[in-house]
CSV table of C-alpha atoms and ligand atoms in Angstrom, one decimal:
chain,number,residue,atom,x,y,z
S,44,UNK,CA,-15.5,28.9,-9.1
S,45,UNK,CA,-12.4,28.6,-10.8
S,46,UNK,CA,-10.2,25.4,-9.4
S,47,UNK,CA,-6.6,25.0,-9.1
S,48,UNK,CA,-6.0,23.0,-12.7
S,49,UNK,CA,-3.9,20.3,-10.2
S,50,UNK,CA,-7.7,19.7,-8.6
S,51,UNK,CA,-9.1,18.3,-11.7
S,52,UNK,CA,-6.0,15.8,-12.8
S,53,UNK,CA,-7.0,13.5,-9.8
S,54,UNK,CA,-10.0,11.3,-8.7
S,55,UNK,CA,-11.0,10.2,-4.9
S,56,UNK,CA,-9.0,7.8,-4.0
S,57,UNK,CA,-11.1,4.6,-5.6
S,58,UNK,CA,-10.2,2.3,-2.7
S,59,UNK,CA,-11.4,4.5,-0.4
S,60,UNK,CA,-14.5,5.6,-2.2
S,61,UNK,CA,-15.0,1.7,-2.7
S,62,UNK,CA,-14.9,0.8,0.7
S,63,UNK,CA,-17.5,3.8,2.0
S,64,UNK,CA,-20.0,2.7,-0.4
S,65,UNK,CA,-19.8,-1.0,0.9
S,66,UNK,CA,-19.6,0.8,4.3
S,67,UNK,CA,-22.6,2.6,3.7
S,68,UNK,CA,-24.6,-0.2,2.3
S,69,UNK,CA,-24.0,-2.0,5.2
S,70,UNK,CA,-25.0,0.5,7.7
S,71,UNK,CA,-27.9,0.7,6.1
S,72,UNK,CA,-28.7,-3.1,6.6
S,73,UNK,CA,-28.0,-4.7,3.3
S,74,UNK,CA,-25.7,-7.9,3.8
S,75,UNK,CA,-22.4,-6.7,1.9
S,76,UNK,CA,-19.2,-9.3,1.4
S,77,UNK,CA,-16.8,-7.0,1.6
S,78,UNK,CA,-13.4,-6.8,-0.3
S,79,UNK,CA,-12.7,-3.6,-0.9
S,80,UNK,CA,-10.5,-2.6,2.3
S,81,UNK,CA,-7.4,-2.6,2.6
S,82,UNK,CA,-6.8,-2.8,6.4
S,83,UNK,CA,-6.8,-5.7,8.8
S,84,UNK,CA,-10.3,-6.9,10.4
S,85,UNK,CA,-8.6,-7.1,13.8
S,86,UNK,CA,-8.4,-4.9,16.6
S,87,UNK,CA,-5.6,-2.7,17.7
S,88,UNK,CA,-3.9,-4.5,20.8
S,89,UNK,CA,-4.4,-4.5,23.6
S,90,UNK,CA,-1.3,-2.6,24.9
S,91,UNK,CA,-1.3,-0.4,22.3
S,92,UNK,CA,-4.5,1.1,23.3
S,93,UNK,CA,-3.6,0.7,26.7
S,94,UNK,CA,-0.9,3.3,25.4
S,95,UNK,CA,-2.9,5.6,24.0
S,96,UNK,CA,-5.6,5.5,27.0
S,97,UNK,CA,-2.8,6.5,29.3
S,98,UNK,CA,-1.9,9.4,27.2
S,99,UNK,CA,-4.9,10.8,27.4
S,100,UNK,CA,-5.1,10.1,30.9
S,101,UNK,CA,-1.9,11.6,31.4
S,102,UNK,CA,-3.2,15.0,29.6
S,103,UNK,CA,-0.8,13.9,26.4
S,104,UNK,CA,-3.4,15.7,24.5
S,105,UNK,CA,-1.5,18.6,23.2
S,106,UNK,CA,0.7,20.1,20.1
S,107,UNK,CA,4.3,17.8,19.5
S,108,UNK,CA,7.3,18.7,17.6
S,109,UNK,CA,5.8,18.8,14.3
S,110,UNK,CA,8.2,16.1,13.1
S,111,UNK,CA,7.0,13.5,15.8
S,112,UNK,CA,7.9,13.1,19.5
S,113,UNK,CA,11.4,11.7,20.3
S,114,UNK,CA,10.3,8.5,22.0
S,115,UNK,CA,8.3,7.8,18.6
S,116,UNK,CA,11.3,9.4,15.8
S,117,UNK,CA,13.8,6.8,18.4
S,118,UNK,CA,11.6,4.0,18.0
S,119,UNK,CA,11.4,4.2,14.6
S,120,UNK,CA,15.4,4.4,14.5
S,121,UNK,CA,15.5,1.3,16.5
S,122,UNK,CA,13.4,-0.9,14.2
S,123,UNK,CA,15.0,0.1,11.1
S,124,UNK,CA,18.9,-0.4,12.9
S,125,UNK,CA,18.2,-3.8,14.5
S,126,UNK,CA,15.6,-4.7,11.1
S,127,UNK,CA,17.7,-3.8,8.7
S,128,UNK,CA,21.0,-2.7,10.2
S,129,UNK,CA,20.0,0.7,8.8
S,130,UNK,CA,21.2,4.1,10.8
S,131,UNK,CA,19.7,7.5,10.6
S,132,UNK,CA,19.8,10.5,12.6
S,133,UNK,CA,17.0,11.7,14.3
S,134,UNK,CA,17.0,14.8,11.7
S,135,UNK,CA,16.3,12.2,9.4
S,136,UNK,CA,12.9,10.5,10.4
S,137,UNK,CA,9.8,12.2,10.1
S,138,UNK,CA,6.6,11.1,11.3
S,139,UNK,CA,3.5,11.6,9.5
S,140,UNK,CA,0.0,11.1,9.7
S,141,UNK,CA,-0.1,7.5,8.0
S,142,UNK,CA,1.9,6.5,5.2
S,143,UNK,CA,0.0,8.2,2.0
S,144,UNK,CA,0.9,11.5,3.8
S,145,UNK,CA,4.9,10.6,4.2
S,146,UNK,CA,4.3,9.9,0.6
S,147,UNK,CA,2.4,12.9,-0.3
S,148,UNK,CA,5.3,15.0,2.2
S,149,UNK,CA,7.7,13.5,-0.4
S,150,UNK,CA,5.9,14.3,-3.6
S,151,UNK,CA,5.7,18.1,-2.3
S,152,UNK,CA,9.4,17.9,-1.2
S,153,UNK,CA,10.3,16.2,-4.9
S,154,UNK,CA,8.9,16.9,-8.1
S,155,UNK,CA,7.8,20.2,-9.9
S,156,UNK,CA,6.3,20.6,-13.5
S,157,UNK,CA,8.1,18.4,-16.4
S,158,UNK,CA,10.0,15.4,-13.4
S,159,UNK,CA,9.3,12.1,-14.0
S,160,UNK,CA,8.3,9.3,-11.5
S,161,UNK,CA,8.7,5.8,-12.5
S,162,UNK,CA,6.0,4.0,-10.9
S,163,UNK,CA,5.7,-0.4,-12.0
S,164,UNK,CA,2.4,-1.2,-13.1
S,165,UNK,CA,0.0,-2.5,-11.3
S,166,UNK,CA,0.2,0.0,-8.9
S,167,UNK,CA,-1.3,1.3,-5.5
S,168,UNK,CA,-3.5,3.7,-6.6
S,169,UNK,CA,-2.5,6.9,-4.5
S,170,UNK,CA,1.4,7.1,-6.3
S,171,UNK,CA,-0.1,8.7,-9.5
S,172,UNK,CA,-2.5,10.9,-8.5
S,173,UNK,CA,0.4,12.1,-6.1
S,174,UNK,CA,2.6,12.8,-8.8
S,175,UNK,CA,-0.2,14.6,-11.1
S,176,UNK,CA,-1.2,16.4,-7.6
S,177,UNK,CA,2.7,17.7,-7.4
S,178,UNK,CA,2.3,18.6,-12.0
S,179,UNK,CA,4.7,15.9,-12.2
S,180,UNK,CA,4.0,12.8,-14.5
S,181,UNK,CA,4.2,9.0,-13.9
S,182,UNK,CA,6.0,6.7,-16.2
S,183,UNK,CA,5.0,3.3,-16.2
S,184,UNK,CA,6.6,0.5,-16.3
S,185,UNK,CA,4.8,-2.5,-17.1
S,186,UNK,CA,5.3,-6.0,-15.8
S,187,UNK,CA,3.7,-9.2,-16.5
S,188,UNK,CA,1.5,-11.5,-14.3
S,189,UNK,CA,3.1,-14.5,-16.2
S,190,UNK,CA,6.5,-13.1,-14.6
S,191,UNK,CA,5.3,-12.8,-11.3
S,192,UNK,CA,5.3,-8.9,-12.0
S,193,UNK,CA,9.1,-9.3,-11.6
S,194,UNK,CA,10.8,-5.7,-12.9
S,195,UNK,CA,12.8,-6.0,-15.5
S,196,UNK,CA,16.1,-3.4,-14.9
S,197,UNK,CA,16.4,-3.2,-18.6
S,198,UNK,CA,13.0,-2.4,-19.0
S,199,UNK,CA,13.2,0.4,-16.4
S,200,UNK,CA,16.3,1.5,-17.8
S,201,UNK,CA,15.3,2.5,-21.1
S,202,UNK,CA,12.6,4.6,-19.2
S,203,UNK,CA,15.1,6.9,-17.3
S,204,UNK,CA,15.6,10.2,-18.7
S,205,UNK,CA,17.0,13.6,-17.5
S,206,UNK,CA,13.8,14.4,-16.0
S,207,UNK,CA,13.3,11.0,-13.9
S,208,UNK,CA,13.8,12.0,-10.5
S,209,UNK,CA,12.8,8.6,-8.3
S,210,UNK,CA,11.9,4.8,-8.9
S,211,UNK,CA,8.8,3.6,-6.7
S,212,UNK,CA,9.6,0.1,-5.3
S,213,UNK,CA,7.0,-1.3,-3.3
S,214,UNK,CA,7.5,-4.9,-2.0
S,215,UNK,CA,5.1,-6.2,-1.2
S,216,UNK,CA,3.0,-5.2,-3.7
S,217,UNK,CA,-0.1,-3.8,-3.5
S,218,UNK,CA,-2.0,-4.7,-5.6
S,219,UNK,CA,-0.3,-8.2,-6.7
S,220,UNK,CA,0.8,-9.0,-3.6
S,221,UNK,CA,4.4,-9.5,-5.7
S,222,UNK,CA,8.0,-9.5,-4.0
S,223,UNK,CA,11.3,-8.2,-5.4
S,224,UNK,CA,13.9,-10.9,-5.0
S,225,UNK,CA,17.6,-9.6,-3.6
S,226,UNK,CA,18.9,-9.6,-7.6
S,227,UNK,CA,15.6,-7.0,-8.4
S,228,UNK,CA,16.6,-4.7,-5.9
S,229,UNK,CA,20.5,-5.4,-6.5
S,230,UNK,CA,19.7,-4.2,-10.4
S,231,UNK,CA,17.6,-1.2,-8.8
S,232,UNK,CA,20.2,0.0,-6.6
S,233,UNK,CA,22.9,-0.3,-9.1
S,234,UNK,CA,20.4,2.3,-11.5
S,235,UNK,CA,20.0,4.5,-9.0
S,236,UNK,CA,23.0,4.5,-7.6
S,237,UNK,CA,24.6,5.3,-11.4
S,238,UNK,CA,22.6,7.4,-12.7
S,239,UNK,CA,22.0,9.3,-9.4
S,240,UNK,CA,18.1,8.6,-8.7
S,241,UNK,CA,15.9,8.3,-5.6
S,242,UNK,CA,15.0,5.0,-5.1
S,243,UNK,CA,11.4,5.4,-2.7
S,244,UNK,CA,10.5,2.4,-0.6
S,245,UNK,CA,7.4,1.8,0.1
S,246,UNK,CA,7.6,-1.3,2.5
S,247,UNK,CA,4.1,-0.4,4.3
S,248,UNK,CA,3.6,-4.3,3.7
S,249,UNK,CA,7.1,-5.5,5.0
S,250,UNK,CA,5.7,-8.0,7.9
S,251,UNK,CA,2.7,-9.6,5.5
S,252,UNK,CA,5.0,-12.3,4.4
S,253,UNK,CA,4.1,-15.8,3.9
S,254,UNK,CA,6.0,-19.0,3.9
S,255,UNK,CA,8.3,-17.4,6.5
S,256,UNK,CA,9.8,-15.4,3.7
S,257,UNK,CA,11.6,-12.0,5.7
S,258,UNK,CA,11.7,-8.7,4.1
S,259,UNK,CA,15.1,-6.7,2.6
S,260,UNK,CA,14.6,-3.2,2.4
S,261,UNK,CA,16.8,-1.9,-0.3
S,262,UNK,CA,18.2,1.0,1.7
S,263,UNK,CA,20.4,-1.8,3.6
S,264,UNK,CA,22.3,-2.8,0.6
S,265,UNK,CA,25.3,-0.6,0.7
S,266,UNK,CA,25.4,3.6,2.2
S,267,UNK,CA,26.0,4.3,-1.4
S,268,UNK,CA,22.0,3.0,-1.6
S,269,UNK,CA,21.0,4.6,1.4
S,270,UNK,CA,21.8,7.3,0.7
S,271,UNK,CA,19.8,7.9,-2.0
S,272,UNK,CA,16.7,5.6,-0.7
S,273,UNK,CA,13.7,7.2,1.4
S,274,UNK,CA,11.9,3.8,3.4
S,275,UNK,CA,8.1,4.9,4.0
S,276,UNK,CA,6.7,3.0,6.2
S,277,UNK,CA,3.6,3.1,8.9
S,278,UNK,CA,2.1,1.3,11.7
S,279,UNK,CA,-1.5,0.8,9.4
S,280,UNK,CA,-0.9,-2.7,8.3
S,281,UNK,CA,1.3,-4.5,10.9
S,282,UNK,CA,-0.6,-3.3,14.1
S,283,UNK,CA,-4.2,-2.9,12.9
S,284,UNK,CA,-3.8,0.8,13.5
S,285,UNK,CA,-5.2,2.4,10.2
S,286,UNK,CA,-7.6,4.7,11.6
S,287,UNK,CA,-4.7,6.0,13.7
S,288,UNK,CA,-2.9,7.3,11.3
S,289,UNK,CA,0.6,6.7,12.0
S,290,UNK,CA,3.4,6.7,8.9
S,291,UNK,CA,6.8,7.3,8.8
S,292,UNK,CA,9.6,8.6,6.3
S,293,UNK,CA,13.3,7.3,6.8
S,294,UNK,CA,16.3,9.0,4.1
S,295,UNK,CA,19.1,11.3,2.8
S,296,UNK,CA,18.6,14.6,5.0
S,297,UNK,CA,18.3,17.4,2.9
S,298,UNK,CA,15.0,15.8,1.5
S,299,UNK,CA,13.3,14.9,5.0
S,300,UNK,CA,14.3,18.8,6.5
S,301,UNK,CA,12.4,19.7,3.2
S,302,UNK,CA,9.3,17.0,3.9
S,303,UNK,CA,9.6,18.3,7.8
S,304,UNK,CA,9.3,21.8,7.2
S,305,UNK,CA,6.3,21.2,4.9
S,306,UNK,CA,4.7,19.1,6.8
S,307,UNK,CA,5.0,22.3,10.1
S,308,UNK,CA,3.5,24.7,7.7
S,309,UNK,CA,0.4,22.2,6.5
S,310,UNK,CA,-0.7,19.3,9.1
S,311,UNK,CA,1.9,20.1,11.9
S,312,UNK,CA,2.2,16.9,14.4
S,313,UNK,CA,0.2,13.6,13.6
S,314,UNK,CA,-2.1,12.9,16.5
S,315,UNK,CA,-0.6,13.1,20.0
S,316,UNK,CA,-1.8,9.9,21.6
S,317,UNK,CA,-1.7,8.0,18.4
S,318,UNK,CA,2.1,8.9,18.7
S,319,UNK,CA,2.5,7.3,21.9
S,320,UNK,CA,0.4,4.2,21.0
S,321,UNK,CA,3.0,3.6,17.6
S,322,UNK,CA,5.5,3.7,20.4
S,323,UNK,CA,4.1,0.6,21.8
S,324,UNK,CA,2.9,-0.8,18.6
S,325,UNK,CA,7.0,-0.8,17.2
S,326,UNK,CA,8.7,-1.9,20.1
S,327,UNK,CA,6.0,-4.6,21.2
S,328,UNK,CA,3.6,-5.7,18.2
S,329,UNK,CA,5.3,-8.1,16.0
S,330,UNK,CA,4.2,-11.2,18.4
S,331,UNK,CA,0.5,-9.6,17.3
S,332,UNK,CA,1.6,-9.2,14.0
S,333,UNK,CA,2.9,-13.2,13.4
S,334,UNK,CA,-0.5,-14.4,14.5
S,335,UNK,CA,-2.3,-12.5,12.3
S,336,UNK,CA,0.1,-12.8,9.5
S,337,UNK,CA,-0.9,-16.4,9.9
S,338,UNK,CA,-4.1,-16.3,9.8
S,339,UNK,CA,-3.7,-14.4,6.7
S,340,UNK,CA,-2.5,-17.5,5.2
S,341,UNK,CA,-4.8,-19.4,6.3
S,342,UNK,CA,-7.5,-17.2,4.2
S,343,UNK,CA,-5.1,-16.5,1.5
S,344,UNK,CA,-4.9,-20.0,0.3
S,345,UNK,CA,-8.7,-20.2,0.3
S,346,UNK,CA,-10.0,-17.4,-1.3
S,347,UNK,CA,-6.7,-18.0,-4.4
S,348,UNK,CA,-8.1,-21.9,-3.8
S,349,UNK,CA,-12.1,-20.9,-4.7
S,350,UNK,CA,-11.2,-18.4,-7.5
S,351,UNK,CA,-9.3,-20.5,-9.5
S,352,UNK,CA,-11.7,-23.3,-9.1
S,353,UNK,CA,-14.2,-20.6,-11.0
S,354,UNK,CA,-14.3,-20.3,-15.1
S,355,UNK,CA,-12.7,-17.0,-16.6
S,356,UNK,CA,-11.0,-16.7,-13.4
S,357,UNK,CA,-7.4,-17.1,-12.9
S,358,UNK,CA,-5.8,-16.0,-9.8
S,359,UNK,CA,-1.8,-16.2,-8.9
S,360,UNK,CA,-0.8,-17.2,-4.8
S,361,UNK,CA,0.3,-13.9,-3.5
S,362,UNK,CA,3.8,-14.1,-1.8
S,363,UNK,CA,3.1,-10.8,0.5
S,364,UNK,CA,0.4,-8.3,1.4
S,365,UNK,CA,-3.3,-8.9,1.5
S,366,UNK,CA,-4.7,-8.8,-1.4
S,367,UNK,CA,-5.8,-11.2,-4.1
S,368,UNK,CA,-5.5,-10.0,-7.5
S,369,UNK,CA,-7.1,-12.1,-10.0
S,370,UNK,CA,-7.4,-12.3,-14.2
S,371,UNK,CA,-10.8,-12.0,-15.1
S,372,UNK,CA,-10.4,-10.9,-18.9
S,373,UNK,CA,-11.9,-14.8,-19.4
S,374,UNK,CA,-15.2,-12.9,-18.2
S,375,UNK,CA,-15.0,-9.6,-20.2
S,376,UNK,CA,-17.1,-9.6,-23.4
S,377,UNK,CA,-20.1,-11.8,-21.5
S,378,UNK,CA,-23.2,-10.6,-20.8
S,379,UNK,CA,-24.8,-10.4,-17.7
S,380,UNK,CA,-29.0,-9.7,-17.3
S,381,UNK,CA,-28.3,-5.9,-17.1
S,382,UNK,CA,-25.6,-5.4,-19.6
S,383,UNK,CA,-22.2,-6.5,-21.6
S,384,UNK,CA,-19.1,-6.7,-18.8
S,385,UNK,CA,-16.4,-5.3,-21.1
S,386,UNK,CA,-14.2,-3.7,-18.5
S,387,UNK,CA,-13.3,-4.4,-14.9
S,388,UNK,CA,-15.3,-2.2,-13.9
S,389,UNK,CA,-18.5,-2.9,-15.1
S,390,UNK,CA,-17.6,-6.8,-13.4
S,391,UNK,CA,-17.4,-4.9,-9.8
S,392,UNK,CA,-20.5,-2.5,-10.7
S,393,UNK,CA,-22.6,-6.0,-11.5
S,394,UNK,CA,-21.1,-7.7,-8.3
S,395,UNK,CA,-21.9,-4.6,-6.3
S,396,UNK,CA,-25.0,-4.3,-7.4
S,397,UNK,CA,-26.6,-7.9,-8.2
S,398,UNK,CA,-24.5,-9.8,-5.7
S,399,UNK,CA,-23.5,-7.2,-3.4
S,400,UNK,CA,-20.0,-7.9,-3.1
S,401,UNK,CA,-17.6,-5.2,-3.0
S,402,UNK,CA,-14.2,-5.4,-4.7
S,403,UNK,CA,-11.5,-3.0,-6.3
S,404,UNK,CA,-11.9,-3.0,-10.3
S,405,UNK,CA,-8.2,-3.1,-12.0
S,406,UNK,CA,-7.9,0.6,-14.0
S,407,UNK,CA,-6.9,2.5,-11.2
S,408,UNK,CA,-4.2,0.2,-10.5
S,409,UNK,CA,-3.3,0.2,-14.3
S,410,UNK,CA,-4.6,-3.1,-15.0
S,411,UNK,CA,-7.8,-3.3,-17.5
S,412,UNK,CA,-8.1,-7.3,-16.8
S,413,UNK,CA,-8.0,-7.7,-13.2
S,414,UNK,CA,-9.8,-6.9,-9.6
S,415,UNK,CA,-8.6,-7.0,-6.3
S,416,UNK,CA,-10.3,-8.5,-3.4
S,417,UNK,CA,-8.5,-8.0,0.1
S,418,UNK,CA,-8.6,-10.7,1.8
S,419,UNK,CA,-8.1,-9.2,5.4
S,420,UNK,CA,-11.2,-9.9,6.3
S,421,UNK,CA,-13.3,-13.5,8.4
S,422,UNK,CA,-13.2,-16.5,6.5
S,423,UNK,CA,-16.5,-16.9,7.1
S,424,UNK,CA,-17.1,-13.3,4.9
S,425,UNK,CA,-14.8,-15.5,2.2
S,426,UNK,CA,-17.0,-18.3,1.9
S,427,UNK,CA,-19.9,-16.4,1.5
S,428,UNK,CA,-18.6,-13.8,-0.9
S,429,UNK,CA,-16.5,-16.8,-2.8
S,430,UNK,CA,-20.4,-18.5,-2.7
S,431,UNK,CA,-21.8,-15.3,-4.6
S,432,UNK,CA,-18.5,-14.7,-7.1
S,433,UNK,CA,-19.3,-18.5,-8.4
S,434,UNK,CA,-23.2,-17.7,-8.3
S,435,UNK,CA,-22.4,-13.9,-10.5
S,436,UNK,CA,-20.1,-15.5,-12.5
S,437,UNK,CA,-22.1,-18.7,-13.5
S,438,UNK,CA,-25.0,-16.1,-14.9
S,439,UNK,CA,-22.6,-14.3,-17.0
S,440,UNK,CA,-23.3,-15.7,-20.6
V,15,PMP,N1,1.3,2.4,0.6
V,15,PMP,C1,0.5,1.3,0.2
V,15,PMP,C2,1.1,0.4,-0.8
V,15,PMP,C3,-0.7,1.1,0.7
V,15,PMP,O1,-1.5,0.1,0.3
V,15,PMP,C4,-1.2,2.0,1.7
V,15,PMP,C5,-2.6,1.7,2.2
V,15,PMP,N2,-3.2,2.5,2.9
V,15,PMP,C6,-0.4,3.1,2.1
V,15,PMP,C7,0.8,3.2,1.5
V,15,PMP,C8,-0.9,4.1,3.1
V,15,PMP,O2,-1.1,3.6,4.3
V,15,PMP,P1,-1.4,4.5,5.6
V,15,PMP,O3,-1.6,5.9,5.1
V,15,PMP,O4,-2.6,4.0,6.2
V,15,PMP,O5,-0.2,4.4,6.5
V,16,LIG,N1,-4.2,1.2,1.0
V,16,LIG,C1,-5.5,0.6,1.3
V,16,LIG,C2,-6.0,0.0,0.1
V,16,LIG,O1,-5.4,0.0,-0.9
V,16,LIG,C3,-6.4,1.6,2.0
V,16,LIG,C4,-7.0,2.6,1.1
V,16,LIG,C5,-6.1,3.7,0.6
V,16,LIG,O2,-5.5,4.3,1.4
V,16,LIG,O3,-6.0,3.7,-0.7
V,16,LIG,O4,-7.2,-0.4,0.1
């Protein structure tokens, strides 16, 4: 059969198809350390199931407005006023089923054949293939691990054009688990802001701070930026609720009528009851949220503690998210008993397969010398998969 050429620009998503394999290894009894996820190990709470329990209870189990229920859209509008002092309309929040689909609304709403997206390198994977998805093509702009993956405005000016339509600025940072200082997103907004681009805001990681750092969405640094900033955000990360799929899109509202009315003639409404659990989840999570955020520290300094106390490795303290990102390029070039480890790659293949520890290889995030290993996950699956990364990594020769 002859495919849509847009079919063949993109891959699965390789976190995804990372995690089912570990997934399925599991389930199938072998004793996996598992890295690959990117979603919290803890459960929903309580009341936000209670939530959804009671919606189904209630019958709740119907179509919605395709853009989201009110209670859910005025929620939403609540968080991001007394947050960030932001105000929208209703007509200008749309809720989605998770984040990746507000995005994936937006590329669809956005870009045709010849735009430009800047998108900093590393990146999370799903923002290119997005852009290939909509014939669109990602410019990257790359940073530096010695710089803390800071963006450089002048940099990113030279990369604008009269095709770039939107900057993607995603703090924190997945996969680096890099921040954007006030200054960064000053020099952003001032760009976009003169030379009339979308800023897009992916802030899915706003609440995984550490060092009881607080998050500034760029959207709140003037109207003048608001106006030409769309916040995605979602309830996957802060409330454990990835398989619920809950996102949001926040922005100018010519762009979200457009996302709206795609989104009614392709999904229609995200899931009915998971609606009425994100209700519960924004107004009432964060005191969930701050104790797991903790505990997040807790692993974040031992996992970044064990890899840099291993040779080749070097690992930088992430400032957000949940992800360590390490340097392995000290390990490219060895040889391990099955084969050479030139790329990142090949490093997760042999950990896979020898040590059965599952983590992200760098290329899809644009790096060819790191890996990522989430560390949302027990401390106890830390120790033991820190236990076989030092074992792998001592054979390599
Ligand atoms: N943005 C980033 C940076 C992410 O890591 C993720 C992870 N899933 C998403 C968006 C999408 O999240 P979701 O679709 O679960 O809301
Ligand atoms: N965002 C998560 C990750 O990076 C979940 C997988 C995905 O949606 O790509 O692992």
């Amino acid at each position: 059969m002859k495919l849509a050429a847009r079919a063949g620009r993109i891959t699965p998503s390789p976190t995804l198809a990372m995690a089912a394999t570990a997934k399925a290894m599991a389930a199938s009894g072998i004793d996996v350390a598992d890295f690959s996820s990117g979603e919290p190990d803890f459960d929903t709470p309580e009341p936000v199931k209670a939530a959804a329990e009671a919606a189904i209870r209630a019958g709740f189990t119907k179509y919605t407005p395709s853009s989201g229920i009110d209670e859910l859209r005025h929620a939403i509008i609540d968080k991001l006023q007394r947050e960030q002092g932001l105000h929208y309309e209703k007509s200008q929040v749309l809720v989605s089923c998770g984040a990746k689909h507000s995005l994936y609304n937006l590329a669809e709403a956005l870009l045709e054949a010849g735009d430009e997206l800047i998108i900093p390198v590393p990146y999370w994977v799903s923002y290119a293939d997005q852009t290939l998805l909509n014939d669109a093509t990602p410019v990257f702009l790359q940073t530096r691990e010695e710089d803390g993956y800071a963006i450089d405005a002048q940099e990113i000016t030279r990369l604008v054009t009269p095709r770039t339509k939107a900057i993607i600025v995603n703090s924190p940072c997945n996969p680096t688990g890099a921040t954007y200082n006030r200054a960064t997103l000053e020099q952003l907004a001032e760009l976009a802001v003169s030379r009339d681009l979308l800023l897009i805001s992916d802030e899915i990681y706003e609440k995984v701070l550490y060092n009881g750092a607080t998050h500034t969405s760029i959207a709140s640094l003037g109207p003048e930026v608001a106006a030409r900033t769309v916040v995605i955000n979602g309830v996957s990360k802060a409330y454990a609720m990835t398989g619920w799929r809950i996102g949001y899109a926040a922005g100018p509202k010519d762009l979200l009528t457009a996302m709206a009315n795609i989104q009614s003639q392709s999904t229609s409404n995200p899931c009915s009851i998971s609606q009425k659990a994100a209700v519960v989840a924004l107004r009432e999570g964060d005191a969930f949220t701050k104790k797991m955020v903790s505990e997040f520290d807790r692993r974040r300094r031992v996992i970044v503690d064990r890899l840099n106390a291993m040779s080749g490795i070097r690992c930088p303290m992430p400032s957000g998210a949940f992800y360590a990102f390490p340097n392995v390029s000290g390990l490219l070039g060895r040889k391990s008993p099955t084969g050479t480890i030139s790329t990142p790659t090949d490093l997760a293949n042999y950990l896979l397969k020898e040590f059965q520890v599952a983590v992200v290889p760098g290329e899809p995030f644009g790096s060819n010398q790191h890996i990522r290993l989430s560390y949302a996950t027990s401390l106890e699956t830390i120790v033991r998969g820190m236990d076989r990364l030092d074992a792998a990594f001592k054979q390599l020769t």
